[in-house]
Amino acid sequence: MVDIPDSRGTSTSSILTADKRTKKRNAAEKRFRFYGLAAICIGLSALVMLLASILYQGIPAFTQTKVTLEVPLSADVLDPEGNRDPEDIAKVITFGYAGLIEEAVENAIEEYGIEIEGLDDPAAIVSKQASAQVRNWVLKNPEAVGGTQQFSFYTTSRIDQYYKGKVTMASAELDSQISIEQIQLAEALEEAGALERGFNWDFIFAPDASDQRPEAAGLGVAIIGSAYMMLIVLCLALPIGVAASIYLEEFAPTNRLTDIIEVNISNLAAVPSIVFGILGLAIFINFAGLPQSAPIVGGLVLTLMTLPTIIISTRAALKSVPPSIRDAALGVGASKMQSVFHHVLPLAGPGILTGTIIGLAQALGETAPLLLIGMVAFVTEYPDAPPDGFFDPATALPVQVFNWTQRADPAFAERASGAIIVLLVFLAIMNITAILLRRRFERRW
Amino acid sequence: MKDTRHEQRDTTMNDVKISASGVQVYYGDNHAIKDVDVEIKDKTVTAFIGPSGCGKSTFLRCLNRMNDTIDVARIEGDIRIDGEDIYDPNVDPVQLRAKVGMVFQKPNPFPKSIYDNVAYGPKIHGLARNKAELDEIVEKSLRRAAIWNEVKDRLQAAGTGLSGGQQQRLCIARAVATNPEVLLMDEPCSALDPIATSQVEELIDELRTNYSVVIVTHSMQQAARVSQKTAFFHLGNLVEYGDTDQIFTNPRDKRTESYITGRIG
């Protein structure tokens, strides 16, 4: 017998007191748990800060201050010929309506008995969008010329920002676009019940607006553009990606060529997205001659970008189907294709759907390649219904965010955050759908 | 060693169903099966025994060309079923597998209903012209696999929800539903408890009246209980092939004797 030295130092060790090694081990474990917890806390607090800042800045974008005015539609201005011919009325350009708005504001001041000393250009509290709004209405209802009509106009962004607490009397004094008297006028109108702040559906449904009237800018075109592109990506990337994965996973022989293809698909997933943008610009626009800023080009570029994601996740889903199922199918005399389409594919379905939705969500948030193919354009007209609409100019949600952050007026900063909230809501809906689908169709064997 | 439950039947008169001669199997550079000659008789249970990695499963999978699905596997030699070369270029493995059914080591029912599990084979081979015929095939197959009474009230329940022994019998029902002539079983009881094992063994003995059954097994007792013919594989060679009684009581080869007495394997 060899005398083995006791590693614990004492020959009579009790399990009631931890020895040195055990203590050290326990301490290490405790430290590791603490590090993990700290890492999670840092991650969570970053997420909370991000969400809080976006929500704080973006929520006000969903409300807007509006003023209700009685506009005299005087026939002298709108229909100089006096024959109520819609064509003649259409000859009066938007600028011609500016006088009517001024008159409407002055009438309101008189009606509510508002007296403000030194009030200059009271109509400046109404958005420049107002003239266009009245003109559009008159063109649709030419018979109303000569009477008066009640309209609800946006106030200018400065007045709107005053109610959101971002413009103060002090800042207004230095601001060339707003005066203290005009703010006082807005407050007087509010007291009289003609001015109020409410939810602004136009932020979601209206098209973009120019630098002079941020209060009118909306996400409508961007949402339609993004939806069109997602439709194109879904229709192209899903069948191509799934077909490619099934072939590679189930049918392709394992040789050097398929190895090279596999490596390159993984590499493709890591290519910076802007490279896909340059590719799209070179091939789809310069070579194939497709229109710029069109959802079709954006959709094609995003398809190329999403394909590797879908292929990789589909292959993983196919791989996770146990080989015993394939054996079982082949064993009863199913052909390779029958075993794939009757048994393997249905079992891999939820995984494929999840991968596809995550790929789509990635594509929805992609900005860089779209900048290169001209989707950063200023588009104020809705694209048509598909398929023609795929070729009409449009923007996309993330590009609209990028676009608005570059505009000078501070009101656009608020709208950019609001647009991010809309984008996040869409992404959240897609991810939740993916999780629900996975839960719903998950099978165990 | 012989279990007397099963009545001993004379098999010497039965015809040869499968004949293999000079079969070589390579997995890449690995020579897995070396020059195997064997004649498997109709309406007989033939057991392949041998230590792990001796090639008995590999050889079994040659008999219905399941090795085709493995890219690196290469098969040489001649395997004939009823005199027809199954590796002839004109043979469609799909048709062959309908004729040579297979039951796997781990019960692997499709994650579908019990009914669909059994009906799948007849459906893809067009064995039933209408629903009534299909129902009949399903019932007949489940009866043959001795599981009908347990599942007849829940044919639409999931096949994966059955117990292990029931799942394996369901897989046997699925295999016999396509009306095969040969039934290959790759260690069908290795994942089952003793009660389920005895149920499946009884079933194998009954199946012998209709099919030629080839069973790979790790358990020598099982081979002795269910088979009439036994083949002993060792390191890719077919060491000895003969009547089960003779192999277990009076082996001719020293290696067979060592394996049976527990000295190797």
XYZ file of C-alpha atoms in Angstrom:
710
model
C 0.000 0.000 0.000
C 1.234 3.448 -0.938
C 0.397 6.194 1.475
C -1.674 8.727 -0.477
C -1.283 12.224 0.922
C -4.595 13.744 1.926
C -5.359 16.619 -0.426
C -7.682 18.244 2.071
C -4.898 18.648 4.571
C -6.748 16.968 7.387
C -7.235 13.284 7.681
C -10.592 13.574 9.412
C -12.700 15.766 7.142
C -16.318 16.509 7.903
C -18.872 17.167 5.195
C -20.494 19.709 7.510
C -17.738 22.271 6.937
C -16.659 23.121 3.443
C -12.977 22.588 2.779
C -10.674 25.031 1.041
C -11.121 23.723 -2.499
C -14.887 23.623 -2.226
C -14.979 27.156 -0.839
C -12.876 28.386 -3.729
C -15.088 26.623 -6.225
C -18.250 28.033 -4.680
C -16.789 31.529 -4.680
C -15.922 31.196 -8.369
C -19.445 30.089 -9.135
C -20.909 32.990 -7.196
C -18.668 35.447 -9.026
C -19.682 34.008 -12.387
C -23.369 34.303 -11.554
C -22.822 37.899 -10.579
C -21.067 38.666 -13.886
C -23.937 37.096 -15.787
C -26.502 39.059 -13.865
C -24.535 42.266 -14.398
C -24.358 41.608 -18.142
C -28.110 41.103 -18.325
C -28.722 44.275 -16.327
C -26.511 46.307 -18.668
C -28.307 44.894 -21.691
C -31.741 45.513 -20.232
C -30.966 49.055 -19.134
C -29.637 49.848 -22.623
C -32.880 48.550 -24.116
C -35.005 50.486 -21.636
C -33.081 53.694 -22.279
C -33.386 53.271 -26.025
C -37.111 52.614 -25.896
C -37.723 55.384 -23.382
C -35.880 57.980 -25.440
C -37.629 56.972 -28.663
C -41.049 56.880 -27.024
C -40.467 60.196 -25.256
C -39.446 61.901 -28.477
C -41.748 60.067 -30.834
C -45.122 59.858 -29.075
C -45.885 63.591 -29.590
C -45.638 63.003 -33.355
C -48.932 61.148 -33.172
C -50.820 64.222 -32.000
C -51.176 67.520 -33.793
C -52.649 70.939 -33.020
C -55.486 71.969 -35.305
C -57.420 75.177 -35.672
C -61.018 75.363 -36.863
C -61.851 78.341 -39.078
C -64.785 79.563 -41.150
C -63.361 80.258 -44.607
C -65.284 82.637 -46.852
C -65.161 81.139 -50.331
C -65.627 84.499 -52.057
C -66.654 84.222 -55.641
C -64.573 87.281 -56.687
C -61.369 85.379 -55.942
C -62.268 81.819 -56.806
C -64.460 82.322 -59.845
C -63.675 85.653 -61.502
C -65.699 84.689 -64.604
C -68.767 84.037 -62.468
C -70.026 80.979 -64.353
C -69.058 78.276 -61.749
C -67.273 76.327 -64.434
C -64.972 73.792 -62.669
C -62.324 74.395 -65.324
C -62.247 78.120 -64.607
C -62.132 77.468 -60.862
C -59.181 75.179 -61.405
C -57.294 78.044 -63.009
C -56.939 79.752 -59.632
C -53.673 78.393 -58.243
C -53.068 77.479 -54.621
C -51.378 80.816 -53.962
C -54.653 82.561 -54.721
C -56.276 80.938 -51.720
C -53.805 82.475 -49.259
C -55.890 85.639 -49.047
C -58.961 83.641 -48.047
C -57.100 82.019 -45.170
C -55.937 85.439 -43.949
C -59.487 86.682 -44.128
C -60.686 83.643 -42.198
C -58.174 84.252 -39.397
C -59.101 87.945 -39.191
C -62.784 87.054 -39.072
C -62.116 84.658 -36.221
C -60.179 87.306 -34.277
C -63.092 89.670 -34.698
C -65.716 87.082 -33.865
C -64.051 85.961 -30.637
C -63.171 89.542 -29.701
C -59.457 88.885 -29.419
C -57.282 91.934 -28.939
C -53.516 91.531 -29.043
C -51.265 94.508 -29.336
C -48.628 94.422 -32.066
C -50.034 91.291 -33.714
C -48.472 91.012 -37.121
C -49.430 88.500 -39.834
C -51.955 86.527 -37.793
C -52.446 84.010 -40.629
C -48.903 82.744 -40.008
C -50.243 80.462 -37.267
C -52.039 78.402 -39.916
C -50.079 75.811 -41.874
C -49.139 76.573 -45.487
C -50.934 73.323 -46.205
C -54.252 75.140 -45.583
C -54.459 76.823 -49.033
C -53.993 73.494 -50.798
C -56.536 71.878 -48.497
C -59.193 74.508 -49.312
C -58.411 74.403 -53.038
C -58.768 70.622 -53.184
C -62.083 70.835 -51.397
C -63.359 73.613 -53.692
C -62.372 71.681 -56.819
C -64.455 68.798 -55.582
C -67.387 70.995 -54.526
C -67.488 73.898 -57.022
C -71.121 74.657 -56.138
C -70.035 75.867 -52.682
C -68.221 78.901 -54.106
C -69.749 82.094 -52.779
C -70.658 80.712 -49.349
C -68.527 79.986 -46.306
C -67.229 76.619 -45.193
C -65.788 75.387 -41.933
C -62.329 73.811 -42.165
C -59.968 72.265 -39.654
C -56.402 73.287 -40.476
C -53.043 72.284 -39.033
C -51.369 75.081 -37.138
C -47.774 75.706 -38.174
C -45.227 73.432 -36.593
C -44.045 76.242 -34.275
C -47.477 76.621 -32.666
C -47.767 72.828 -32.518
C -44.357 72.604 -30.852
C -45.390 75.322 -28.389
C -48.199 73.057 -27.182
C -45.764 70.142 -27.009
C -43.475 72.248 -24.826
C -40.594 72.506 -27.265
C -41.147 76.169 -28.216
C -41.306 78.701 -25.410
C -42.037 82.450 -25.300
C -38.296 83.001 -24.850
C -37.348 80.976 -27.898
C -40.165 82.540 -29.923
C -38.693 85.997 -29.350
C -35.544 84.962 -31.218
C -37.388 82.958 -33.860
C -38.096 84.574 -37.219
C -40.872 82.104 -37.986
C -43.044 82.847 -34.981
C -43.726 85.838 -32.710
C -44.923 86.065 -29.137
C -48.086 87.788 -30.329
C -48.893 84.888 -32.629
C -48.565 82.464 -29.737
C -50.869 84.672 -27.707
C -53.339 84.558 -30.576
C -53.175 80.743 -30.587
C -53.847 80.684 -26.845
C -56.788 83.040 -27.269
C -58.180 80.813 -30.015
C -57.738 77.810 -27.769
C -59.714 79.544 -25.027
C -62.442 80.278 -27.551
C -62.499 76.575 -28.442
C -61.265 76.962 -31.991
C -57.865 75.372 -31.452
C -57.167 71.939 -30.007
C -54.706 69.089 -29.997
C -55.830 65.649 -31.093
C -54.672 62.319 -32.496
C -53.233 62.714 -35.964
C -54.116 59.843 -38.313
C -52.507 61.790 -41.131
C -49.113 61.081 -39.589
C -49.635 57.431 -40.478
C -51.607 57.736 -43.702
C -50.596 61.023 -45.370
C -47.656 61.304 -47.783
C -44.479 63.198 -47.004
C -44.494 67.021 -47.062
C -41.897 69.649 -47.857
C -39.554 71.473 -45.461
C -41.968 74.393 -45.138
C -44.826 72.341 -43.699
C -43.515 69.580 -41.429
C -46.922 69.530 -39.703
C -48.399 67.880 -42.809
C -45.751 65.185 -43.286
C -46.891 61.573 -42.925
C -45.729 58.005 -43.427
C -48.354 56.814 -45.910
C -46.102 56.430 -48.952
C -43.316 54.899 -46.883
C -45.633 52.292 -45.368
C -47.052 51.371 -48.784
C -43.536 51.215 -50.259
C -42.318 48.983 -47.448
C -45.385 46.753 -47.757
C -44.867 46.379 -51.519
C -41.230 45.487 -51.029
C -42.045 42.916 -48.359
C -44.598 41.389 -50.721
C -41.977 41.117 -53.461
C -39.396 39.692 -51.050
C -41.871 37.129 -49.743
C -42.977 36.033 -53.220
C -39.418 35.688 -54.550
C -37.197 34.816 -51.599
C -39.423 32.173 -49.987
C -39.862 29.823 -52.985
C -36.311 30.327 -54.285
C -34.775 29.957 -50.831
C -36.798 26.890 -49.876
C -36.189 25.192 -53.232
C -32.450 25.854 -52.983
C -32.302 24.541 -49.411
C -34.260 21.393 -50.183
C -31.999 20.639 -53.105
C -28.804 21.297 -51.148
C -29.940 19.453 -48.044
C -31.748 16.457 -49.506
C -30.684 15.858 -53.084
C -27.289 17.390 -53.815
C -24.325 15.021 -53.772
C -21.633 15.977 -51.289
C -18.682 17.044 -53.368
C -16.346 19.962 -53.790
C -18.862 21.981 -55.791
C -21.625 21.789 -53.185
C -19.060 22.582 -50.490
C -18.100 25.745 -52.361
C -21.762 26.689 -52.792
C -22.391 26.170 -49.084
C -19.448 28.314 -48.019
C -20.500 31.045 -50.408
C -24.060 31.125 -49.132
C -22.716 31.641 -45.626
C -20.393 34.344 -46.949
C -23.278 36.017 -48.750
C -25.124 36.355 -45.456
C -22.184 38.358 -44.118
C -21.863 40.747 -47.067
C -22.530 44.365 -46.012
C -25.957 45.418 -47.194
C -24.690 48.488 -49.002
C -22.873 46.171 -51.406
C -26.236 44.729 -52.370
C -27.381 48.304 -52.998
C -24.512 48.911 -55.429
C -25.295 45.598 -57.117
C -28.948 46.596 -57.444
C -27.984 49.983 -58.858
C -25.651 48.414 -61.415
C -27.841 45.513 -62.478
C -31.471 46.396 -61.964
C -31.337 50.133 -62.728
C -28.360 50.734 -65.032
C -28.386 47.417 -66.879
C -32.002 46.199 -66.761
C -33.383 49.740 -66.933
C -35.914 49.432 -64.116
C -37.129 52.762 -62.690
C -35.372 54.423 -59.768
C -37.064 54.723 -56.372
C -39.439 51.901 -57.336
C -40.477 49.182 -54.871
C -39.700 46.543 -57.522
C -35.985 47.401 -57.436
C -35.980 47.698 -53.650
C -37.798 44.381 -53.404
C -35.304 42.645 -55.708
C -32.312 43.988 -53.793
C -33.834 42.983 -50.467
C -34.644 39.549 -51.927
C -30.964 39.037 -52.706
C -30.149 40.107 -49.175
C -32.777 37.919 -47.508
C -32.072 34.768 -49.535
C -29.018 33.636 -47.525
C -30.920 34.108 -44.258
C -33.839 32.045 -45.519
C -31.582 29.356 -46.992
C -29.550 29.009 -43.803
C -32.598 28.816 -41.539
C -34.449 26.453 -43.895
C -31.473 24.119 -44.039
C -31.242 24.154 -40.264
C -34.956 23.321 -40.064
C -34.560 20.456 -42.551
C -31.519 19.164 -40.695
C -33.435 19.100 -37.427
C -35.959 16.608 -38.821
C -34.691 13.261 -37.498
C -33.268 10.934 -40.172
C -35.477 8.143 -38.818
C -38.454 9.882 -40.466
C -36.708 9.802 -43.852
C -35.790 6.132 -43.275
C -39.375 5.350 -42.367
C -40.700 6.948 -45.524
C -38.089 5.312 -47.755
C -38.672 2.011 -45.964
C -42.309 1.836 -47.014
C -41.285 2.589 -50.575
C -41.708 6.351 -50.847
C -39.497 8.026 -53.411
C -36.976 10.617 -52.265
C -39.266 13.411 -53.347
C -42.301 11.893 -51.637
C -40.360 11.499 -48.418
C -39.295 15.152 -48.581
C -42.654 16.646 -49.510
C -44.919 14.356 -47.473
C -42.870 14.121 -44.297
C -39.741 16.242 -44.013
C -41.058 19.541 -45.335
C -44.229 19.612 -43.174
C -42.104 18.922 -40.110
C -39.616 21.616 -41.077
C -42.440 24.068 -41.903
C -42.540 26.031 -38.661
C -38.768 26.474 -38.718
C -38.883 27.653 -42.313
C -41.698 30.118 -41.565
C -39.867 31.486 -38.543
C -36.698 31.958 -40.577
C -38.625 33.650 -43.347
C -40.369 36.066 -41.018
C -37.093 36.952 -39.322
C -35.530 37.457 -42.760
C -38.439 39.728 -43.726
C -38.102 41.688 -40.498
C -34.434 42.204 -41.290
C -35.329 43.371 -44.794
C -38.007 45.719 -43.422
C -35.432 47.558 -41.322
C -32.777 47.718 -44.033
C -31.806 51.237 -45.123
C -28.400 51.353 -46.782
C -29.117 49.497 -50.057
C -32.325 51.494 -50.549
C -30.432 54.784 -50.382
C -28.355 53.707 -53.361
C -31.309 52.812 -55.556
C -32.957 56.183 -55.003
C -35.662 55.299 -52.524
C -34.604 58.284 -50.438
C -36.591 60.475 -52.861
C -39.229 62.965 -51.796
C -42.475 61.298 -52.855
C -45.846 62.931 -52.204
C -48.032 60.726 -54.373
C -49.252 57.298 -53.375
C -48.112 54.491 -55.666
C -50.890 52.673 -57.556
C -52.243 49.303 -56.571
C -49.977 46.375 -57.487
C -48.671 45.246 -59.894
C -48.405 48.706 -61.543
C -47.605 50.256 -58.190
C -44.405 48.223 -57.954
C -42.947 50.503 -60.622
C -44.154 53.818 -59.110
C -41.835 55.891 -56.956
C -42.125 55.209 -53.251
C -40.012 55.343 -50.129
C -39.590 52.901 -47.274
C -40.042 53.306 -43.530
C -36.372 53.259 -42.467
C -35.445 55.520 -45.385
C -38.159 57.955 -44.318
C -36.596 58.039 -40.858
C -33.209 58.741 -42.425
C -34.761 61.408 -44.625
C -36.509 63.219 -41.791
C -33.478 63.265 -39.540
C -31.717 65.271 -42.239
C -34.351 68.009 -42.485
C -33.726 71.356 -40.812
C -36.999 71.988 -39.000
C -36.967 70.530 -35.448
C -40.529 69.276 -35.987
C -39.045 66.612 -38.288
C -36.887 65.240 -35.471
C -40.053 64.420 -33.554
C -41.531 62.804 -36.673
C -38.417 60.712 -37.239
C -38.823 59.243 -33.754
C -42.520 58.713 -34.434
C -41.633 56.853 -37.642
C -39.196 54.668 -35.670
C -42.056 53.762 -33.329
C -44.191 52.726 -36.318
C -41.289 50.666 -37.701
C -40.727 49.003 -34.321
C -44.416 48.171 -34.048
C -44.287 46.419 -37.428
C -41.124 44.526 -36.450
C -42.651 43.504 -33.131
C -45.778 42.230 -34.891
C -43.650 40.158 -37.281
C -41.505 38.684 -34.523
C -44.516 37.849 -32.377
C -46.099 36.150 -35.395
C -42.928 34.088 -35.814
C -42.983 33.039 -32.154
C -46.678 32.171 -32.256
C -46.277 30.115 -35.437
C -43.407 28.214 -33.899
C -45.401 27.506 -30.742
C -48.497 26.542 -32.673
C -46.933 24.082 -35.091
C -44.014 22.766 -33.102
C -44.047 18.961 -33.034
C -42.196 16.552 -30.866
C -41.155 13.077 -31.799
C -31.652 -22.070 -24.558
C -34.443 -22.758 -26.976
C -37.727 -21.308 -25.874
C -40.374 -23.931 -26.367
C -43.180 -21.421 -26.740
C -42.887 -21.487 -30.467
C -43.632 -24.668 -32.226
C -40.688 -25.852 -34.232
C -41.437 -25.950 -37.919
C -39.465 -27.660 -40.551
C -38.012 -25.150 -42.961
C -35.849 -27.333 -45.098
C -38.545 -27.620 -47.709
C -38.981 -23.863 -48.197
C -37.772 -22.168 -51.387
C -34.878 -19.755 -51.472
C -36.188 -16.190 -51.388
C -33.009 -14.124 -51.346
C -29.657 -15.304 -52.561
C -26.528 -13.231 -52.103
C -23.147 -14.144 -53.451
C -19.785 -12.376 -53.239
C -21.268 -9.267 -51.604
C -18.715 -6.581 -50.727
C -19.646 -3.274 -49.113
C -17.272 -0.330 -48.772
C -17.904 2.834 -46.747
C -15.310 5.050 -48.361
C -12.065 3.195 -47.612
C -13.588 0.988 -44.969
C -14.325 -2.527 -46.181
C -17.457 -3.210 -44.139
C -18.728 -6.466 -45.669
C -16.282 -9.014 -47.027
C -17.434 -11.530 -49.575
C -20.697 -12.664 -48.039
C -22.640 -15.567 -49.553
C -26.004 -16.422 -48.052
C -29.299 -17.958 -49.094
C -32.375 -16.794 -47.194
C -35.427 -19.020 -47.357
C -39.049 -18.075 -47.823
C -41.467 -18.267 -44.864
C -38.574 -18.516 -42.466
C -37.182 -16.254 -39.756
C -33.479 -15.724 -40.361
C -31.467 -14.069 -37.596
C -28.220 -12.144 -38.126
C -26.143 -12.114 -34.952
C -22.710 -10.827 -34.152
C -20.818 -8.242 -32.117
C -21.331 -4.496 -32.671
C -19.862 -3.188 -35.900
C -19.668 -6.631 -37.492
C -21.687 -5.528 -40.521
C -24.948 -7.347 -39.896
C -27.066 -4.176 -40.128
C -25.092 -3.041 -43.156
C -25.789 -6.304 -44.903
C -29.462 -6.109 -43.973
C -29.690 -2.635 -45.487
C -28.221 -3.975 -48.739
C -31.227 -6.237 -49.120
C -33.631 -3.347 -49.786
C -30.997 -0.911 -51.039
C -31.327 1.445 -48.063
C -27.558 1.906 -48.380
C -28.237 3.867 -51.570
C -29.045 6.870 -49.374
C -25.483 6.889 -48.037
C -23.256 8.638 -50.549
C -19.984 6.943 -49.637
C -21.372 3.398 -49.585
C -20.351 1.171 -52.505
C -21.758 -2.303 -53.023
C -20.325 -5.104 -55.170
C -21.535 -8.629 -55.768
C -24.858 -10.150 -56.583
C -28.076 -10.067 -54.556
C -31.144 -11.699 -56.063
C -34.725 -11.804 -54.827
C -36.698 -14.549 -56.576
C -33.848 -14.734 -59.057
C -33.974 -11.016 -59.965
C -30.857 -8.920 -59.452
C -31.864 -6.052 -57.155
C -28.829 -3.970 -58.151
C -29.708 -4.173 -61.827
C -29.717 -0.638 -63.304
C -33.335 -1.188 -64.384
C -34.499 -1.745 -60.820
C -36.225 1.191 -59.177
C -35.350 1.027 -55.471
C -38.780 2.451 -54.686
C -40.496 -0.614 -56.170
C -38.012 -2.888 -54.460
C -38.725 -1.349 -51.065
C -42.442 -1.899 -51.493
C -41.611 -5.587 -51.913
C -39.014 -5.686 -49.138
C -40.431 -3.910 -46.096
C -38.274 -2.670 -43.250
C -38.682 -2.116 -39.515
C -36.058 -0.012 -37.786
C -34.221 -0.161 -34.497
C -35.963 2.802 -32.933
C -39.745 2.936 -33.390
C -40.181 5.739 -35.920
C -43.869 6.326 -36.599
C -44.654 9.416 -38.668
C -45.931 12.265 -36.494
C -49.397 11.649 -37.920
C -52.442 9.680 -36.880
C -52.274 5.899 -36.427
C -54.524 5.484 -39.457
C -52.355 7.710 -41.670
C -49.222 5.893 -40.568
C -50.517 2.602 -41.884
C -52.389 4.051 -44.863
C -49.388 5.987 -46.187
C -47.685 3.076 -47.949
C -50.835 1.719 -49.666
C -51.711 5.299 -50.687
C -48.429 6.051 -52.448
C -48.382 2.641 -54.119
C -52.018 2.924 -55.199
C -53.018 -0.335 -53.495
C -56.488 0.888 -52.584
C -59.041 2.187 -55.027
C -61.295 3.822 -52.462
C -61.675 4.678 -48.816
C -63.379 1.388 -47.941
C -60.522 -0.654 -49.380
C -58.006 1.510 -47.591
C -59.881 1.057 -44.315
C -59.763 -2.663 -44.893
C -56.009 -2.684 -45.557
C -55.399 -0.580 -42.438
C -57.460 -2.915 -40.282
C -55.858 -6.034 -41.746
C -52.354 -4.662 -41.243
C -53.046 -3.575 -37.677
C -54.521 -6.991 -36.932
C -51.472 -8.702 -38.397
C -49.237 -6.574 -36.209
C -51.355 -7.621 -33.193
C -52.147 -4.058 -32.232
C -55.683 -3.687 -33.643
C -57.485 -4.288 -30.376
C -55.419 -1.663 -28.596
C -55.881 1.125 -31.145
C -59.160 0.426 -32.963
C -60.981 3.093 -30.943
C -58.422 5.792 -31.537
C -57.230 5.445 -35.099
C -57.123 9.222 -35.456
C -54.879 9.676 -32.412
C -51.218 10.500 -32.992
C -48.969 7.507 -33.619
C -46.228 9.141 -31.592
C -48.492 9.096 -28.521
C -48.369 5.294 -28.221
C -46.013 3.423 -25.908
C -42.689 2.164 -27.263
C -43.878 -1.404 -27.881
C -47.084 -0.191 -29.478
C -45.122 2.202 -31.675
C -42.889 -0.638 -32.862
C -45.895 -2.820 -33.646
C -47.432 0.163 -35.464
C -44.240 0.354 -37.535
C -44.577 -3.353 -38.297
C -48.188 -2.744 -39.345
C -46.967 0.061 -41.565
C -44.371 -2.245 -43.104
C -46.833 -5.071 -43.819
C -49.472 -2.668 -45.199
C -47.687 -2.470 -48.552
C -47.986 -6.260 -48.822
C -44.252 -7.022 -48.909
C -42.763 -10.450 -49.524
C -39.748 -9.956 -47.282
C -39.654 -8.151 -43.952
C -36.312 -6.806 -42.738
C -36.035 -5.975 -39.040
C -33.050 -4.069 -37.727
C -32.871 -4.816 -33.987
C -36.619 -4.247 -33.609
C -36.643 -4.871 -29.864
C -33.538 -3.050 -28.709
C -35.546 -0.010 -27.589
C -38.330 -2.024 -25.934
C -38.948 -3.357 -22.459
C -39.172 -7.151 -21.863
C -42.973 -7.309 -22.113
C -43.097 -5.376 -25.355
C -40.195 -7.484 -26.604
C -42.071 -10.718 -26.012
C -45.117 -9.280 -27.795
C -43.034 -8.351 -30.821
C -41.267 -11.735 -30.792
C -44.578 -13.560 -30.820
C -45.618 -11.366 -33.687
C -42.447 -12.185 -35.629
C -43.212 -15.866 -35.295
C -46.720 -15.317 -36.661
C -45.431 -13.198 -39.545
C -43.393 -16.198 -40.685
C -46.510 -17.805 -42.144
C -46.731 -15.040 -44.756
C -43.306 -13.497 -45.140
C -39.666 -14.234 -45.215
C -38.403 -12.396 -42.137
C -34.796 -11.322 -41.654
C -33.989 -9.988 -38.199
C -30.802 -8.413 -36.930
C -30.424 -8.821 -33.210
C -27.930 -8.210 -30.463
C -29.544 -10.724 -28.215
C -28.570 -14.351 -28.774
C -31.521 -15.466 -26.695
C -33.810 -13.614 -29.022
C -32.202 -15.200 -32.077
C -32.623 -18.588 -30.480
C -36.245 -17.890 -29.607
C -37.563 -16.542 -32.877
C -35.397 -17.805 -35.722
C -35.062 -21.029 -37.653
C -31.879 -19.985 -39.435
C -29.020 -18.016 -37.930
C -26.068 -16.274 -39.540
C -23.106 -15.197 -37.420
C -21.175 -12.160 -38.641
C -17.766 -11.152 -37.356
C -15.619 -8.252 -38.591
C -17.486 -8.074 -41.872
C -17.286 -11.806 -42.584
C -20.133 -14.249 -42.548
C -18.535 -16.792 -40.247
C -21.225 -19.380 -40.053
C -24.736 -19.848 -41.377
C -27.034 -22.724 -40.562
C -30.030 -23.941 -38.622
C -30.473 -22.041 -35.389
C -30.391 -25.220 -33.313
C -27.129 -26.279 -34.845
C -25.483 -22.846 -34.451
C -26.372 -22.619 -30.792
C -25.744 -26.202 -29.790
C -23.004 -27.358 -32.092
C -21.178 -24.461 -33.795
C -18.615 -25.514 -36.355
C -16.435 -22.418 -36.185
C -14.354 -21.527 -33.134
C -15.334 -17.838 -33.382
C -19.027 -18.709 -33.315
C -18.473 -20.825 -30.266
C -16.548 -18.050 -28.530
C -19.278 -15.519 -29.270
C -22.094 -17.779 -28.154
C -20.360 -18.703 -24.959
C -19.676 -15.040 -24.312
C -15.932 -14.927 -24.811
C -15.979 -12.346 -27.649
C -18.411 -9.581 -28.543
